[in-house]
Short mmCIF file of C-alpha atoms and ligand atoms in Angstrom, two decimals:
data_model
loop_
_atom_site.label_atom_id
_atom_site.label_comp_id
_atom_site.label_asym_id
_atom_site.label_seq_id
_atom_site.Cartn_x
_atom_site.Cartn_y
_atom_site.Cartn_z
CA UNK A 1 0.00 0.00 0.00
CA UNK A 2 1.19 3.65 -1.00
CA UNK A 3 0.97 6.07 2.29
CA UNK A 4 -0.30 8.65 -0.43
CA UNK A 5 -3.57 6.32 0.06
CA UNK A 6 -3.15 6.67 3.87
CA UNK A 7 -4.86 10.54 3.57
CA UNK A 8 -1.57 11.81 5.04
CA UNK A 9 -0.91 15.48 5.38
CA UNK A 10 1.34 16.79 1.87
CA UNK A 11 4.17 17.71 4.38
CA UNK A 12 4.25 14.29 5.86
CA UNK A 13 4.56 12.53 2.42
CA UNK A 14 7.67 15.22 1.91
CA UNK A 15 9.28 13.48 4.88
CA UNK A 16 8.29 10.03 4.38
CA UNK A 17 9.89 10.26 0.93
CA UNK A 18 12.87 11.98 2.26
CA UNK A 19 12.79 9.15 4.62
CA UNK A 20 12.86 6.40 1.05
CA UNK A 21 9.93 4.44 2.61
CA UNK A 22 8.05 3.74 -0.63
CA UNK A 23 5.56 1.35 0.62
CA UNK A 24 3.66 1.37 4.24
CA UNK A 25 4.75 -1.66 6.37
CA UNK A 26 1.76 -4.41 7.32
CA UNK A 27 1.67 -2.46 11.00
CA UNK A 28 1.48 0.61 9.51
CA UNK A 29 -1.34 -0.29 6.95
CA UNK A 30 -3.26 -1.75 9.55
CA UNK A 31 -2.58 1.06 12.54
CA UNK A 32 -2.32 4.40 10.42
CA UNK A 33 -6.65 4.55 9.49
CA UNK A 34 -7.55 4.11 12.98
CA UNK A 35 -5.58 6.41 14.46
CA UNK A 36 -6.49 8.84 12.48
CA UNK A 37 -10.25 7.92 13.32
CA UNK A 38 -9.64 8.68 16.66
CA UNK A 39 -9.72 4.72 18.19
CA UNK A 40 -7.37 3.95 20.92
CA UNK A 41 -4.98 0.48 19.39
CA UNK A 42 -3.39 -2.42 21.37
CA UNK A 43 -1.00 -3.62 18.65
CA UNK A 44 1.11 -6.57 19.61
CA UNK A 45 4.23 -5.33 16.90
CA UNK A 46 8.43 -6.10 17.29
CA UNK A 47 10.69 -3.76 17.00
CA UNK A 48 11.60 -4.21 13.02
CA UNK A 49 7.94 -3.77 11.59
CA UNK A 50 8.06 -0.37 11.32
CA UNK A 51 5.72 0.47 14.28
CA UNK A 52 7.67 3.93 15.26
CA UNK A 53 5.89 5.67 12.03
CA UNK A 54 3.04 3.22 12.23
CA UNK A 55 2.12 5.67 15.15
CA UNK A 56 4.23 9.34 14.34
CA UNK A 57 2.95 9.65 11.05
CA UNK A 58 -1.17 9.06 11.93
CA UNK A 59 0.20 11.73 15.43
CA UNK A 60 2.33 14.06 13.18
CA UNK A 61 -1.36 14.44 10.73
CA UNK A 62 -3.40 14.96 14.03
CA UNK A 63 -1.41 18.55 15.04
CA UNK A 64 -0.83 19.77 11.41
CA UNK A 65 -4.91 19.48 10.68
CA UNK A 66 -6.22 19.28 14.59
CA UNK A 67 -5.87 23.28 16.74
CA UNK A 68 -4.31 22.53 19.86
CA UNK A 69 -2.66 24.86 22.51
CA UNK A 70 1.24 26.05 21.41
CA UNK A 71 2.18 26.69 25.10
CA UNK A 72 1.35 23.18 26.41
CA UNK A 73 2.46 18.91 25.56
CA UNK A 74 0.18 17.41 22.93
CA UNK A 75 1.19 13.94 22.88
CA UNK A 76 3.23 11.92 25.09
CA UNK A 77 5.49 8.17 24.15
CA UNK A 78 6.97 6.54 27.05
CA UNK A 79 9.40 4.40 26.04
CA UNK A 80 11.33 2.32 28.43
CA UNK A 81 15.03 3.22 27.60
CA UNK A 82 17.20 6.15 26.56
CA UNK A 83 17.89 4.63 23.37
CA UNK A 84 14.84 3.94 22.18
CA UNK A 85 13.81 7.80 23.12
CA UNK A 86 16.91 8.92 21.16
CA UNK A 87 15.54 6.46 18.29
CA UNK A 88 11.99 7.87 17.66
CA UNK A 89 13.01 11.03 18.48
CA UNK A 90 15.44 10.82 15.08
CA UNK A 91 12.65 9.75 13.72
CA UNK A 92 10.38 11.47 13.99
CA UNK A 93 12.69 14.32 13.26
CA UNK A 94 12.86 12.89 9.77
CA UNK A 95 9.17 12.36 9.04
CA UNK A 96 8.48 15.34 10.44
CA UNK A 97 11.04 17.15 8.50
CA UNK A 98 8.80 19.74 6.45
CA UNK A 99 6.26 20.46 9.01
CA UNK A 100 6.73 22.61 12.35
CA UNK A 101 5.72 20.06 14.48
CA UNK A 102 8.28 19.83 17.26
CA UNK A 103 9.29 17.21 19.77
CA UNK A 104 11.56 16.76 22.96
CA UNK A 105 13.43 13.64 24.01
CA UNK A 106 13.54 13.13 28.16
CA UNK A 107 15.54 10.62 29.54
CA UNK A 108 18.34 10.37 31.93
CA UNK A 109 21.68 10.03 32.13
CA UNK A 110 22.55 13.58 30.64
CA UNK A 111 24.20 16.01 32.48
CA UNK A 112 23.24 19.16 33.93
CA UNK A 113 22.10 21.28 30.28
CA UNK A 114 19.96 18.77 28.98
CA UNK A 115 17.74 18.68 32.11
CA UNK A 116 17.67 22.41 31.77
CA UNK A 117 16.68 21.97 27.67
CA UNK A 118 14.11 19.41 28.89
CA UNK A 119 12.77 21.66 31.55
CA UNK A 120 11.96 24.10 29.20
CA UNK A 121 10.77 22.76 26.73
CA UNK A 122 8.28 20.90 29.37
CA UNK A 123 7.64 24.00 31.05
CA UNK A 124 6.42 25.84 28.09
CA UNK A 125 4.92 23.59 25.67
CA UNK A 126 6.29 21.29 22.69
CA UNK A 127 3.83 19.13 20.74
CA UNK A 128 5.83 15.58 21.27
CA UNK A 129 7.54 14.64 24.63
CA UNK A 130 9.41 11.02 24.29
CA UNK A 131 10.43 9.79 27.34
CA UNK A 132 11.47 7.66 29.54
CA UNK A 133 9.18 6.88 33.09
CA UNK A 134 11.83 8.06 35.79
CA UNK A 135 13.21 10.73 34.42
CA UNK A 136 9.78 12.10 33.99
CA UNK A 137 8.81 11.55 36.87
CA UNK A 138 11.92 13.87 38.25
CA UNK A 139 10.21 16.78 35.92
CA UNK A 140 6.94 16.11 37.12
CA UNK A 141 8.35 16.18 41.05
CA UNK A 142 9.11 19.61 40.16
CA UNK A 143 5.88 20.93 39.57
CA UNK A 144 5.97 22.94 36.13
CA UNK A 145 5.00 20.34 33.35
CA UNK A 146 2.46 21.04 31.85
CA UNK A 147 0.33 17.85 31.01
CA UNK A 148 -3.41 18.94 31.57
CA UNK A 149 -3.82 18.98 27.68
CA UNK A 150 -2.01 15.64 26.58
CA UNK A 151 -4.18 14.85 23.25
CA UNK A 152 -2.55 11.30 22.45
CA UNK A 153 -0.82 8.82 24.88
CA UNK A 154 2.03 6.36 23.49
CA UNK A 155 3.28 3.13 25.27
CA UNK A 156 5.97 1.60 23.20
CA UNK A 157 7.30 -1.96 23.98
CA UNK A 158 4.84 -1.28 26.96
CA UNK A 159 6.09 -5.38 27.60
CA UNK A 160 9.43 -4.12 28.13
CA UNK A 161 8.21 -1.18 30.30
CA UNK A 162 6.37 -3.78 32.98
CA UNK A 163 9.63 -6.25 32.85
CA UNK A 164 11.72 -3.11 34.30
CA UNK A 165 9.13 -2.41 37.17
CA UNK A 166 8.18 1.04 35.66
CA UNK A 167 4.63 -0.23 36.37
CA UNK A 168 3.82 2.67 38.96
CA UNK A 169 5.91 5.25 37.41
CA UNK A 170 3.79 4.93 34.26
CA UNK A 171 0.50 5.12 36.29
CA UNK A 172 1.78 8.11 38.27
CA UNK A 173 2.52 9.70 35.12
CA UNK A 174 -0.73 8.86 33.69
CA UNK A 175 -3.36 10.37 36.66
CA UNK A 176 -1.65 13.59 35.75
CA UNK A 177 -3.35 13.42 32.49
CA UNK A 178 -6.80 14.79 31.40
CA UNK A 179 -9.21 12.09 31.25
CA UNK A 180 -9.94 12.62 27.40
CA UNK A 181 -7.49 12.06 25.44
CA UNK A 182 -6.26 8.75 22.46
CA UNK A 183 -4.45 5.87 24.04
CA UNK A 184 -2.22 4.23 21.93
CA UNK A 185 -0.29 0.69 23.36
CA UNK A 186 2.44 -1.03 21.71
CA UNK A 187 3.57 -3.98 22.75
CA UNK A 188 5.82 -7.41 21.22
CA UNK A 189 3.89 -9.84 23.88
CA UNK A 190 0.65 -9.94 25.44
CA UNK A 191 1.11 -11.57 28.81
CA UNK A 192 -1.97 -11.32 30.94
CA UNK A 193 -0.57 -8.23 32.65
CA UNK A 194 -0.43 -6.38 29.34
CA UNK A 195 -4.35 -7.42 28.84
CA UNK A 196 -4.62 -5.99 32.59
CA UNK A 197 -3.11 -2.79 31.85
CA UNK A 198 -4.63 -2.05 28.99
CA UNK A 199 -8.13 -2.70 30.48
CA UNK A 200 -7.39 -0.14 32.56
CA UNK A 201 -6.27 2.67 30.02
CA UNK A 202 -7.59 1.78 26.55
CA UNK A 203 -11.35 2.96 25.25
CA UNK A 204 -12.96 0.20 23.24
CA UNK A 205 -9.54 -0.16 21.62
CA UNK A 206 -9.08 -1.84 18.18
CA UNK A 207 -6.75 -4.65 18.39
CA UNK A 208 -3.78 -5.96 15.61
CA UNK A 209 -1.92 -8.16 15.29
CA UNK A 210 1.49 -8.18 13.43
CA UNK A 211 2.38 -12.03 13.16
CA UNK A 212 5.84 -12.21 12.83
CA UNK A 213 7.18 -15.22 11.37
CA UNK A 214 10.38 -16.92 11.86
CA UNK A 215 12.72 -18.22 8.91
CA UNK A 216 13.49 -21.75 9.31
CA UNK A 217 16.35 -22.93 11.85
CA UNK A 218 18.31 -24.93 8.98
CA UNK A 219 19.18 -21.57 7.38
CA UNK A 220 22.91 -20.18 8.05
CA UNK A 221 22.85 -16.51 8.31
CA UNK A 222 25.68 -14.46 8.22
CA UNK A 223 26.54 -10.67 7.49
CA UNK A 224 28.77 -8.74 5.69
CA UNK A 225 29.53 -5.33 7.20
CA UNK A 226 31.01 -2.90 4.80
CA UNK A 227 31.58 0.65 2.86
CA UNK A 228 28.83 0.85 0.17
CA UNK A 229 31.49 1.04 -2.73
CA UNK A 230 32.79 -2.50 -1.47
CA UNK A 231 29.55 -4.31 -2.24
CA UNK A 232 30.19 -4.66 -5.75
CA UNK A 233 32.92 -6.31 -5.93
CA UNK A 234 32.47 -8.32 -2.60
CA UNK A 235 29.04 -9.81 -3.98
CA UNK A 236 31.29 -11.39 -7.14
CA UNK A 237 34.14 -12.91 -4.56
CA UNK A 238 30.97 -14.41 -2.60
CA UNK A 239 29.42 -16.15 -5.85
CA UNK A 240 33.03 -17.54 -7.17
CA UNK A 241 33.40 -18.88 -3.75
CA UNK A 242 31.37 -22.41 -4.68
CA UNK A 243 30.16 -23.70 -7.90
CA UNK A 244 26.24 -22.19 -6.93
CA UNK A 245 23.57 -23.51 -9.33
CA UNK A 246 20.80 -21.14 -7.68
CA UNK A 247 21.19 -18.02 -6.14
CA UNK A 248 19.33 -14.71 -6.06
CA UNK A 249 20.32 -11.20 -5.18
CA UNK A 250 17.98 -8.89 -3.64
CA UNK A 251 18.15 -5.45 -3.81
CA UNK A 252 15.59 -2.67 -2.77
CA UNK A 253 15.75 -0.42 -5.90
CA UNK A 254 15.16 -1.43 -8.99
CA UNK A 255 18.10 0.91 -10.43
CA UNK A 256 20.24 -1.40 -8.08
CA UNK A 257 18.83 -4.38 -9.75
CA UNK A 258 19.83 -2.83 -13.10
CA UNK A 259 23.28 -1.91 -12.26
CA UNK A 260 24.06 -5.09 -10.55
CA UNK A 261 22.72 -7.32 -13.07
CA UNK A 262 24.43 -5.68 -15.84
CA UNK A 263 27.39 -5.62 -14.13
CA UNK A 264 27.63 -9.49 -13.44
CA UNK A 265 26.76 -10.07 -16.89
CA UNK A 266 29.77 -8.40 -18.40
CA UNK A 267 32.09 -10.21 -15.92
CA UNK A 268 30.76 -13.42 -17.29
CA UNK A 269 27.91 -14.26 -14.51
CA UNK A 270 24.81 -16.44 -15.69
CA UNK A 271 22.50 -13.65 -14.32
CA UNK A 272 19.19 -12.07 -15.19
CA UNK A 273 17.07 -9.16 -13.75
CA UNK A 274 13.96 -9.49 -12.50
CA UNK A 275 11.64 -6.14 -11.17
CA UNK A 276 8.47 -4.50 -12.06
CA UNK A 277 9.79 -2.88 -15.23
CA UNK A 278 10.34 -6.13 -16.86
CA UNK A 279 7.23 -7.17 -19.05
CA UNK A 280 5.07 -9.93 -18.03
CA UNK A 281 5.71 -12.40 -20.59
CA UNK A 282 9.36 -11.91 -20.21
CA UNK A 283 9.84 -12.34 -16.53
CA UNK A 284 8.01 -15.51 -16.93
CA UNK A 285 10.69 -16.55 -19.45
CA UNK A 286 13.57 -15.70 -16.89
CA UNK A 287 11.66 -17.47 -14.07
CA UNK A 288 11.19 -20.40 -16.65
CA UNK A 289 14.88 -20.39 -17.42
CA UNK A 290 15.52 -19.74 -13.71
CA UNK A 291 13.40 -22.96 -12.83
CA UNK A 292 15.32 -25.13 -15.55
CA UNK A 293 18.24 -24.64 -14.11
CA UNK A 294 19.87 -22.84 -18.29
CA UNK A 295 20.44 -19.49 -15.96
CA UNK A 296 22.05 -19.50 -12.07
CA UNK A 297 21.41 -15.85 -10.88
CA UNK A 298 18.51 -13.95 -10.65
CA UNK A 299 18.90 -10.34 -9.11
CA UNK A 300 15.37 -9.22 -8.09
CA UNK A 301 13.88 -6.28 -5.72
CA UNK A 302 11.19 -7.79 -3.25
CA UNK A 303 8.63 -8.75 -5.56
CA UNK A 304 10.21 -11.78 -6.12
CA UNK A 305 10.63 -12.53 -1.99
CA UNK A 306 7.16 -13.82 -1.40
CA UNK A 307 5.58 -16.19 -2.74
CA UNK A 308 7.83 -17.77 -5.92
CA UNK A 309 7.84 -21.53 -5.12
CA UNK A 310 11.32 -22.86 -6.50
CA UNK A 311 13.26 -25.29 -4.85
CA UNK A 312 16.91 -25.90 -3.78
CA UNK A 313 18.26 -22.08 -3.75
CA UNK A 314 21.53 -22.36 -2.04
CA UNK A 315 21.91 -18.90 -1.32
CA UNK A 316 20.05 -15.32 -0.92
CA UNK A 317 22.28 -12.79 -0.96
CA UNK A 318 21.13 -9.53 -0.27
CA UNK A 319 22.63 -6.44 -1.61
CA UNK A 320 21.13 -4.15 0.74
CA UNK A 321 19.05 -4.65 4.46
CA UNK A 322 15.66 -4.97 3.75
CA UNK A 323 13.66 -2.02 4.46
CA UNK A 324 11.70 -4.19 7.14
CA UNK A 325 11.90 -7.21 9.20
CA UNK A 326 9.34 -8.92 7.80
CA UNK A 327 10.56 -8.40 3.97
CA UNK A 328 14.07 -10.27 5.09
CA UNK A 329 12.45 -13.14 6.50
CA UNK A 330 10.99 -13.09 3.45
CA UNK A 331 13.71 -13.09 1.29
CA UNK A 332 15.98 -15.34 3.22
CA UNK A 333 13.52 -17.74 3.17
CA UNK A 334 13.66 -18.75 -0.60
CA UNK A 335 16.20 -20.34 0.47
CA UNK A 336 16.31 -23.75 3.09
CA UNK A 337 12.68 -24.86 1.34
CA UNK A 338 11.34 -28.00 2.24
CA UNK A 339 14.22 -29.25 5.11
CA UNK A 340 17.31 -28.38 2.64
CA UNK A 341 19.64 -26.53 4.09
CA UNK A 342 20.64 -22.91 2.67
CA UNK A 343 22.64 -19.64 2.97
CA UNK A 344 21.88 -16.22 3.16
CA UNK A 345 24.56 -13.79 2.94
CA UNK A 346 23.14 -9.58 3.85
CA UNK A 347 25.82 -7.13 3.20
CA UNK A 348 25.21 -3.99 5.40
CA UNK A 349 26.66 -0.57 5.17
CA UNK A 350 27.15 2.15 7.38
CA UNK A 351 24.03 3.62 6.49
CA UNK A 352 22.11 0.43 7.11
CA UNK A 353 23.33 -0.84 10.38
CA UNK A 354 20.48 0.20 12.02
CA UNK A 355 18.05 -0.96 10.38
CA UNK A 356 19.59 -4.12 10.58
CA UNK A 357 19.94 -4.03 14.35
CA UNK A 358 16.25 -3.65 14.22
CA UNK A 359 16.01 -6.63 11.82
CA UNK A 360 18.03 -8.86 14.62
CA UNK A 361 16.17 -7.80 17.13
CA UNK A 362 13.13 -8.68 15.71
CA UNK A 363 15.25 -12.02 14.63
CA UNK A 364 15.56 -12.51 18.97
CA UNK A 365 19.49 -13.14 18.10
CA UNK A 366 22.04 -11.50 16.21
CA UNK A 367 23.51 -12.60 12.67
CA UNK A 368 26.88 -13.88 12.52
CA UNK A 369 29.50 -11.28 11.62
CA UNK A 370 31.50 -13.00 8.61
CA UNK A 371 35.30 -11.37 7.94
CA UNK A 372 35.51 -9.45 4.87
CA UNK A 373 38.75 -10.98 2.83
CA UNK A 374 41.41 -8.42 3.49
CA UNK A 375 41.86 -8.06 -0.28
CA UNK A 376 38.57 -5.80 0.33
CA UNK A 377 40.85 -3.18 2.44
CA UNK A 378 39.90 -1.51 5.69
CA UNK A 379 35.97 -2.21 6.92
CA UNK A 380 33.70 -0.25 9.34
CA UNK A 381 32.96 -1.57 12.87
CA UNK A 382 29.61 -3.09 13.79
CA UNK A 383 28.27 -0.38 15.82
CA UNK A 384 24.45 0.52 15.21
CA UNK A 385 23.78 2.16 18.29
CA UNK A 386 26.03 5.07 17.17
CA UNK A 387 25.28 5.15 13.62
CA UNK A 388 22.32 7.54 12.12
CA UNK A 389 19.52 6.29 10.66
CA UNK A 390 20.55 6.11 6.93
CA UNK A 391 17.75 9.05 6.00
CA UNK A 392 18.23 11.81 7.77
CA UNK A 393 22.13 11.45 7.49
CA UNK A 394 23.71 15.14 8.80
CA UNK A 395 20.51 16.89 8.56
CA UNK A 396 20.97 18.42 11.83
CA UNK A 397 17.33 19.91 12.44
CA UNK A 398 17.18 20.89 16.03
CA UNK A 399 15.27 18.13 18.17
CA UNK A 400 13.45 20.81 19.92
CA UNK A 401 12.36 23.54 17.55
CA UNK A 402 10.82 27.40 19.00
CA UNK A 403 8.35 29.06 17.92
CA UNK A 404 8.05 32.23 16.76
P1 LIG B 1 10.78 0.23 13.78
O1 LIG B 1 10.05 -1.09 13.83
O2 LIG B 1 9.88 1.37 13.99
O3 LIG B 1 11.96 0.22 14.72
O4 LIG B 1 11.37 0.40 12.30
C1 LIG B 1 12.36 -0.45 11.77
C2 LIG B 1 13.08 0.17 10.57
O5 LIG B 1 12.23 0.22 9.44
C3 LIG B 1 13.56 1.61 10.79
O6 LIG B 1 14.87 1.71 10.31
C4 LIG B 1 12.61 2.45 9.97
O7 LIG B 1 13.22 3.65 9.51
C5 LIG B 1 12.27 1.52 8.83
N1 LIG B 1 10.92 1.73 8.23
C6 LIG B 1 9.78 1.99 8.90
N2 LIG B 1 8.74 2.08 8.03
C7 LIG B 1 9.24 1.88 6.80
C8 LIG B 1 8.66 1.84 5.48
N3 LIG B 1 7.35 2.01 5.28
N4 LIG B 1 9.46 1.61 4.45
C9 LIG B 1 10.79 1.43 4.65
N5 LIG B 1 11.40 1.44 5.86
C10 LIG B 1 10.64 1.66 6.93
#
């Protein structure tokens, strides 16, 4: 599904472009409409599925269409660590990119000026707090945040929130809001003291459901972390590295398709392309070749990652991270069908570290970190935590915008 069916503000599709998300994730098709309507949502969703602008877009709308006071908080996430604040925070800093809406991260372990930054921009009004239970808490000891006119309450990983004990911090925070207002929970598990808290806050909610699936155990995952400019010629070492008799690239673009394919083909590669540009009749023919075993590569963007039915692939490579968990489960499993075994290979750059950090996570374990040859030169270090999300690279928009 396009988000320009989604009846998103202009400004928003600006930023989700800016962002490269072409196509709204299964959480965010199924979450976006009823937020907008108004409904409160229980929405059992992983990290991975694209749930942080499955709720900031439908939030971001709501204040550029909806009048609400300048001078006080508008919606409030609690999240239940620092980094995950930090995380939507950049986030929403990139959707949000062409509008005025602006937003404050709160959580602790700053020093003495950010409690000062927070404290003002609590004291006098910002449309989005994130933030994490205690530190609020310390804010709202102090007696000069102003929450009487919180429109939209966010619980992310709400699971997570109750495993830390923030339990009563999260209810203290909550009588301090007006009664009326959209309650929004996200959570990866339901245990029954989910289900109890959310009796407690949510109005008639409407309840989804992301299913996420797991690939099959038999697969052997590994990753590839280097420069972009390396994947080239890293992705030909990888394919002369057995005598492979099925494989197929994935990439997310279709230009990247083009390039790559054409590229393998002059250095002698039995390879064919496979996207939406590609008439019918002749992507059958390279499927039918494919199948028969006459070619051994296909490179193909995610159209081809659900739902073609062709035994023994040996390996899925994958040029790029998929833009969401559920699209590399996807592609990963073409391969390992039916009890075989199989590889899949993801090179990651800089740029998409994070995303694949989200992708393990959602995984529950993280992907074996394979050594680049040392023919390939000098690689970056595995570090997502400290990388920026690949679309909003150096942007630099202040977290915390004033007003005029
Ligand atoms: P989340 O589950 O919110 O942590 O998101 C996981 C990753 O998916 C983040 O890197 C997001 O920027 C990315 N993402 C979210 N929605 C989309 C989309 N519709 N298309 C592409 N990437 C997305």
């Amino acid at each position: 599904m396009k988000f320009t069916e989604l009846g998103l503000h202009e400004r928003l599709l600006e930023g989700i472009e800016a962002m490269g998300y072409e196509t709204a994730t299964p959480v965010q098709q199924q979450v976006i409409a009823p937020i907008l309507a108004g409904k409160d949502i229980i929405a059992s969703a992983q990290t991975g599925t694209g749930k942080t602008a499955a709720f900031l877009l439908p939030l971001i709308h709501k204040m550029l269409t909806a009048p609400h006071s300048e001078h006080h908080i508008n919606a409030l996430i609690i999240v239940p660590t620092r980094e995950l604040a930090i995380q939507i925070a950049e986030t929403m800093e990139g959707l949000g990119y062409f509008t005025d809406v602006s937003c404050m991260p709160v959580y602790g372990g700053g020093d003495g000026s950010s409690f000062i930054t927070e404290k003002k921009a609590l004291s006098t009004g910002v449309d989005m707090v994130v933030c994490t239970p205690g530190r609020m808490i310390a804010h709202i000891n102090m007696g000069y945040v102003k929450l009487s006119e919180v429109n939209y309450l966010v619980l992310d990983e709400a699971d997570r929130m109750l495993d830390m004990g923030f339990h009563d911090d999260i209810m203290k925070i909550i009588t301090k809001l007006p009664a009326r207002r959209q309650n929004l929970l996200f959570s990866a598990t339901m245990p029954p003291k989910m289900r109890e808290l959310a009796r407690k806050l949510l109005h008639q909610p409407v309840e989804i459901n992301i299913a996420v699936s797991k690939p099959p155990e038999q697969i052997v995952q590994e990753a590839f972390i280097v420069y972009e400019p390396q994947k080239n010629p890293l992705v030909k070492f990888l394919l002369q590295q057995k005598d492979y008799t099925r494989v197929i690239i994935f990439c997310s673009k279709k230009q990247n398709v083009k390039l790559l394919a054409s590229e393998l083909k002059r250095s002698g590669f039995s390879v064919e392309e496979i996207h939406s540009d590609l008439p019918q009749d002749k992507r059958e023919q390279v499927l039918l070749d494919y199948r028969n075993k006459k070619l051994k590569i296909l490179v193909a963007t995610d159209i081809l990652s659900r739902g073609i039915d062709i035994e023994d692939i040996e390996l899925v490579l994958n040029f790029d991270v998929p833009n969401d968990g559920e699209d590399y489960i996807h592609r990963i499993g073409r391969t390992a069908r039916a009890e075989s075994t199989g590889t899949a290979y993801t090179l990651v750059s800089e740029a998409e570290q994070r995303k694949f950090a989200a992708i393990e996570q959602l995984l529950g374990k993280a992907v074996t970190k394979s050594q680049v040859p040392e023919q390939f030169g000098a690689v970056p270090a595995y570090a997502p935590q400290q990388r920026r999300s690949s679309s909003n690279n150096g942007r630099g928009k202040p977290q915390w915008k004033r007003r005029n």
